[in-house]
Short mmCIF file of C-alpha atoms in Angstrom, two decimals:
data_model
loop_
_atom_site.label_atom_id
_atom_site.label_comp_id
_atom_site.label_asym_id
_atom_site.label_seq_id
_atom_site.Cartn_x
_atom_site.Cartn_y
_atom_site.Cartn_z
CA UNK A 1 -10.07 -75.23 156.81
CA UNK A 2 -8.96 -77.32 153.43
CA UNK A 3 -11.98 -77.82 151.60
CA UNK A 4 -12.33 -80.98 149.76
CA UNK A 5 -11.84 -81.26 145.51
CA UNK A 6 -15.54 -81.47 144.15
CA UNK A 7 -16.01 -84.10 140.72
CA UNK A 8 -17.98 -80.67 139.69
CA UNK A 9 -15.59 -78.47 139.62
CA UNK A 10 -13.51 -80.61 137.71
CA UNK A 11 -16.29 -81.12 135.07
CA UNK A 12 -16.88 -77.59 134.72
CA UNK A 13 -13.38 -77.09 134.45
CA UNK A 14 -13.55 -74.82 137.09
CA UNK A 15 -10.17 -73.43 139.32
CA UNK A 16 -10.77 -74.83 143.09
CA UNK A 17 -8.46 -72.28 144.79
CA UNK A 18 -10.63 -69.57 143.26
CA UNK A 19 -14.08 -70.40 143.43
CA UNK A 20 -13.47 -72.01 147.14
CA UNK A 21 -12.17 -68.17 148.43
CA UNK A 22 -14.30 -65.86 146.10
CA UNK A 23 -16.32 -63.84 148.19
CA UNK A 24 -20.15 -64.13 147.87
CA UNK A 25 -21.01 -62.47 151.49
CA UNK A 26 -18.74 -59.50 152.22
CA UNK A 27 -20.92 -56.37 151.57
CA UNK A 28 -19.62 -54.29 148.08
CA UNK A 29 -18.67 -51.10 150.74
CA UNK A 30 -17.04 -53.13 152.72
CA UNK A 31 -14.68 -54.57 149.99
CA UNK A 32 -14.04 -51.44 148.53
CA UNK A 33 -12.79 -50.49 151.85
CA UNK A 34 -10.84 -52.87 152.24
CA UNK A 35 -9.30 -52.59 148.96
CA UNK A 36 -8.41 -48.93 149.37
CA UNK A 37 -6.23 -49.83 152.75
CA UNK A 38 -4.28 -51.94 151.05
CA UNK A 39 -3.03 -49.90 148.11
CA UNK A 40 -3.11 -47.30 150.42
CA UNK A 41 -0.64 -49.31 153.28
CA UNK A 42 1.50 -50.20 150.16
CA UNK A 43 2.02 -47.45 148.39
CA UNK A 44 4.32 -48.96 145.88
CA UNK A 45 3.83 -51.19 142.92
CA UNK A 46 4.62 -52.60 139.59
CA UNK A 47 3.27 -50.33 136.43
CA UNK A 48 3.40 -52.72 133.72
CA UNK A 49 3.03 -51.09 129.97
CA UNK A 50 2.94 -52.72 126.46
CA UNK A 51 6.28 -52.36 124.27
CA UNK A 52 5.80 -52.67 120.69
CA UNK A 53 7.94 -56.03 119.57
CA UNK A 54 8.54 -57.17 123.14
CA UNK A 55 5.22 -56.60 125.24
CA UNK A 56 4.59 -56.44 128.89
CA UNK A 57 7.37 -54.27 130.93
CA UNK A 58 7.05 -53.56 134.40
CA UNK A 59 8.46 -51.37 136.63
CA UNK A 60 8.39 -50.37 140.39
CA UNK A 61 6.40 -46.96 140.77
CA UNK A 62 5.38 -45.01 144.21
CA UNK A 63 1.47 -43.95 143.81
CA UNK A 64 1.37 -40.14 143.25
CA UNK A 65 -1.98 -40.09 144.09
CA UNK A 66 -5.33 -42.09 144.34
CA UNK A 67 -8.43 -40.62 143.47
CA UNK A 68 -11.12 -43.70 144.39
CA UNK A 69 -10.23 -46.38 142.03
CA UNK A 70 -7.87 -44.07 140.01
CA UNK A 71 -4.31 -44.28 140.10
CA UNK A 72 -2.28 -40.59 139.51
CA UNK A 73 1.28 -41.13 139.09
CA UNK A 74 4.91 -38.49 139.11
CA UNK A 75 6.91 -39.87 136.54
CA UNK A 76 9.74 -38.33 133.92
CA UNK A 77 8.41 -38.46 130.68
CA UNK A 78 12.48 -39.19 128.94
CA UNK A 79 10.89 -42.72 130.59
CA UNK A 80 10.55 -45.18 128.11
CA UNK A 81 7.02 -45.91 129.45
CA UNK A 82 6.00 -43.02 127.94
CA UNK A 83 6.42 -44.14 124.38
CA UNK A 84 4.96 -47.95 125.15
CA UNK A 85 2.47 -45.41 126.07
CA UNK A 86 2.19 -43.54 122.54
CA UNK A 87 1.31 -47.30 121.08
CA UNK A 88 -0.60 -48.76 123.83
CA UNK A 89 -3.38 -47.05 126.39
CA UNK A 90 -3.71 -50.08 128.59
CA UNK A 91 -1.71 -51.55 131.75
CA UNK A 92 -1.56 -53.08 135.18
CA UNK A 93 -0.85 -52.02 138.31
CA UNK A 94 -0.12 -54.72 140.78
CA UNK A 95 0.20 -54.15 144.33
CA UNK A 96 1.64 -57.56 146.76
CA UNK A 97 2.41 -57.53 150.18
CA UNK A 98 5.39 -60.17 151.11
CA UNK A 99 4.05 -60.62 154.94
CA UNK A 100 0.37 -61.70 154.21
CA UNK A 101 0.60 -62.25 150.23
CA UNK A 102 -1.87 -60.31 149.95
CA UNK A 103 -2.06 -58.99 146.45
CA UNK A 104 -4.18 -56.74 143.87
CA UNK A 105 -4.01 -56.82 140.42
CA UNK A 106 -5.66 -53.73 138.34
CA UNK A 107 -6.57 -53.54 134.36
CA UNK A 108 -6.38 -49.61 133.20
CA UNK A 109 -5.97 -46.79 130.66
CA UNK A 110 -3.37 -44.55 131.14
CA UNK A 111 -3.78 -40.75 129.99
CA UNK A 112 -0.35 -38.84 129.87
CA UNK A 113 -0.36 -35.62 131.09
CA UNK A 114 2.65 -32.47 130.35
CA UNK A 115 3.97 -30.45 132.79
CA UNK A 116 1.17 -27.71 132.41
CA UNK A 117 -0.92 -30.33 134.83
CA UNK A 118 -1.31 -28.09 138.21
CA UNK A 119 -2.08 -31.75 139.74
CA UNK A 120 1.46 -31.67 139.76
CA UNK A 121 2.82 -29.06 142.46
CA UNK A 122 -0.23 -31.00 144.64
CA UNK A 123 1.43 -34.46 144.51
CA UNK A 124 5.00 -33.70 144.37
CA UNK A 125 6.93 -33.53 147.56
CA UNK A 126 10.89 -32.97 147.70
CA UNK A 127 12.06 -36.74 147.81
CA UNK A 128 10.63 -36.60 143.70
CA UNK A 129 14.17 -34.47 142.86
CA UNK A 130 16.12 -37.03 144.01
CA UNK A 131 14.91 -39.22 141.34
CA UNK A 132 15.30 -36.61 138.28
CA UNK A 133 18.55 -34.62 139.70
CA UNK A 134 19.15 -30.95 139.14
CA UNK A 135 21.43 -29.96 135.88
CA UNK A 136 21.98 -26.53 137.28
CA UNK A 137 20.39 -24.95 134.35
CA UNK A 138 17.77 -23.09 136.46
CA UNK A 139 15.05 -25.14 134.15
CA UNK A 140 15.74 -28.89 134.92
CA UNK A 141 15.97 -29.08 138.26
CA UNK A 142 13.78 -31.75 139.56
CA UNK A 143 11.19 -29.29 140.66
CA UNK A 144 7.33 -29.13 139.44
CA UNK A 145 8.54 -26.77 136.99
CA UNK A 146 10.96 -29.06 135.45
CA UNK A 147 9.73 -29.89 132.12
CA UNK A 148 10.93 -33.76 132.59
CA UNK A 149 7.80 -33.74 134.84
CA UNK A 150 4.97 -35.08 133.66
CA UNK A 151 1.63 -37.30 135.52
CA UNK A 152 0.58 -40.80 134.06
CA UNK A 153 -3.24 -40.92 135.17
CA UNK A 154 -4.37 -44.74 135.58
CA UNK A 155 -8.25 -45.11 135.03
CA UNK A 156 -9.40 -48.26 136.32
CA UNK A 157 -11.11 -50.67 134.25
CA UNK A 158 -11.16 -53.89 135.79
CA UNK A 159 -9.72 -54.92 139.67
CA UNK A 160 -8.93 -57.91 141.27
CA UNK A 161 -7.55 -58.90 144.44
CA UNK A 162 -6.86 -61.55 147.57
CA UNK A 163 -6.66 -61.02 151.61
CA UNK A 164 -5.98 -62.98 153.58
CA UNK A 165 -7.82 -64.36 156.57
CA UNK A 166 -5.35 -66.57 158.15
CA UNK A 167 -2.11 -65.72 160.11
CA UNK A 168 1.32 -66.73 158.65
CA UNK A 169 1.34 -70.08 161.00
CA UNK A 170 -3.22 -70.62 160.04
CA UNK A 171 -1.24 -70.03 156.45
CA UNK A 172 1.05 -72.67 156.83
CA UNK A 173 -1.16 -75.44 158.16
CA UNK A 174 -3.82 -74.14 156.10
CA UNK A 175 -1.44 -75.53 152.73
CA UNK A 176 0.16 -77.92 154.50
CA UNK A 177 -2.83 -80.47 155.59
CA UNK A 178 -4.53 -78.86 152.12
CA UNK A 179 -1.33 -81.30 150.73
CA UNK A 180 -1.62 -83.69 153.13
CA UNK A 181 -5.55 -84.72 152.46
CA UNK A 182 -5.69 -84.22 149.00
CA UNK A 183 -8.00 -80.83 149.85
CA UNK A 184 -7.93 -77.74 148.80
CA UNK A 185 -6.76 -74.68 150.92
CA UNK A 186 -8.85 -72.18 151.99
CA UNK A 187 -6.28 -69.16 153.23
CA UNK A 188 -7.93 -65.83 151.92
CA UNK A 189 -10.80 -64.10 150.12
CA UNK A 190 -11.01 -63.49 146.32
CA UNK A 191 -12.78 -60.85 145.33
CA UNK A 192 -13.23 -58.46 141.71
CA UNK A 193 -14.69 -55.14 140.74
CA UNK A 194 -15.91 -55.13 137.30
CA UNK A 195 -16.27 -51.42 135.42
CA UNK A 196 -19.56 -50.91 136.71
CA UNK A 197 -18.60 -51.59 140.06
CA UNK A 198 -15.79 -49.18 139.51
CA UNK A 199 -18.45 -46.46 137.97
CA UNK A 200 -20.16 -46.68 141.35
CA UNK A 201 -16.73 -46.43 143.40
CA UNK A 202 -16.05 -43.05 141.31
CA UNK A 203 -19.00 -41.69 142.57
CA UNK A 204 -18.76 -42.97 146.25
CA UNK A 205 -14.87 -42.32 145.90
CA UNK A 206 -12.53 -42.01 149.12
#
């Protein structure tokens, strides 16, 4: 239910809609669970890289591969993304799902790796070609071996993300009465990983 505005939180300058939902009582495994079946059911999200002179640009990319926190993705390195990537290490992934809003929001370094990369042939599945075409040439063909080919490994650094704990109608009159009284909605969990959190998922991964 809508929680009401504290005199508190608005002395400490502090965000209602976040502390309200952040999650003090959900045990750490149970979190990290939680957060790998959702980028997991998703599967798809926004990469966004740093371009010298403009800054952030995103763009819609289909996980490769996820190794615990770590993100592995198939990408054709004629991509602009790979030279943002020459000037700048660090990016976001976000993940959101339109049904729940449910969303995730992850701080990384990204590694670029050639063609040599036998990671490759383990990821890559025939739908990839259709997305890097075959000249003919016997050499770019949209194939692991295609030199175009290349693996952007994500390293996670920082993580964020919602759920929610309300259906789409508890959603609804969750926001609605939240307007209504003056109160603040409570529709979800909040809840972070910080980079130790993220050491310990690397060892624990799954």
């Amino acid at each position: 239910m809508p929680e009401p505005l504290q005199k508190s939180e608005i002395d400490s300058k502090t965000d209602p809609s976040v502390a309200k939902q952040y999650d003090h009582d959900t045990p750490k495994s149970e979190q990290i669970d939680d957060f790998y079946k959702t980028v997991d059911k998703l599967g798809v999200g926004l990469l966004t890289t740093m371009r010298p002179g403009l800054g952030p640009v995103s763009r819609s990319m289909a996980i490769g591969k996820r190794n615990g926190p770590d993100f592995l993705f198939v990408a054709n390195k004629h991509s602009k993304k790979f030279a943002d990537l020459e000037h700048e290490k660090t990016v976001e992934i976000t993940f959101q799902n339109s049904s729940t809003h449910d969303w995730v929001s992850i701080s990384g370094t990204a590694t670029t790796v050639s063609n040599e990369d036998p990671r490759i042939k383990e990821i890559y599945n025939p739908g990839l070609s259709a997305w890097f075409g075959d000249l003919g040439d016997g050499v770019h063909t949209g194939t692991p071996e295609d030199p175009r080919m290349a693996l952007i490994e994500v390293q996670s650094k920082y993580i964020s993300y919602w759920k929610s704990t309300v259906t789409t109608l508890g959603f609804v009159k969750e926001v609605g009465v939240g307007a209504l009284t003056g109160q603040v909605a409570n529709t979800g969990v909040q809840r972070e990983f910080t980079e130790e959190d993220i050491k310990q998922m690397r060892h624990t991964q799954a």
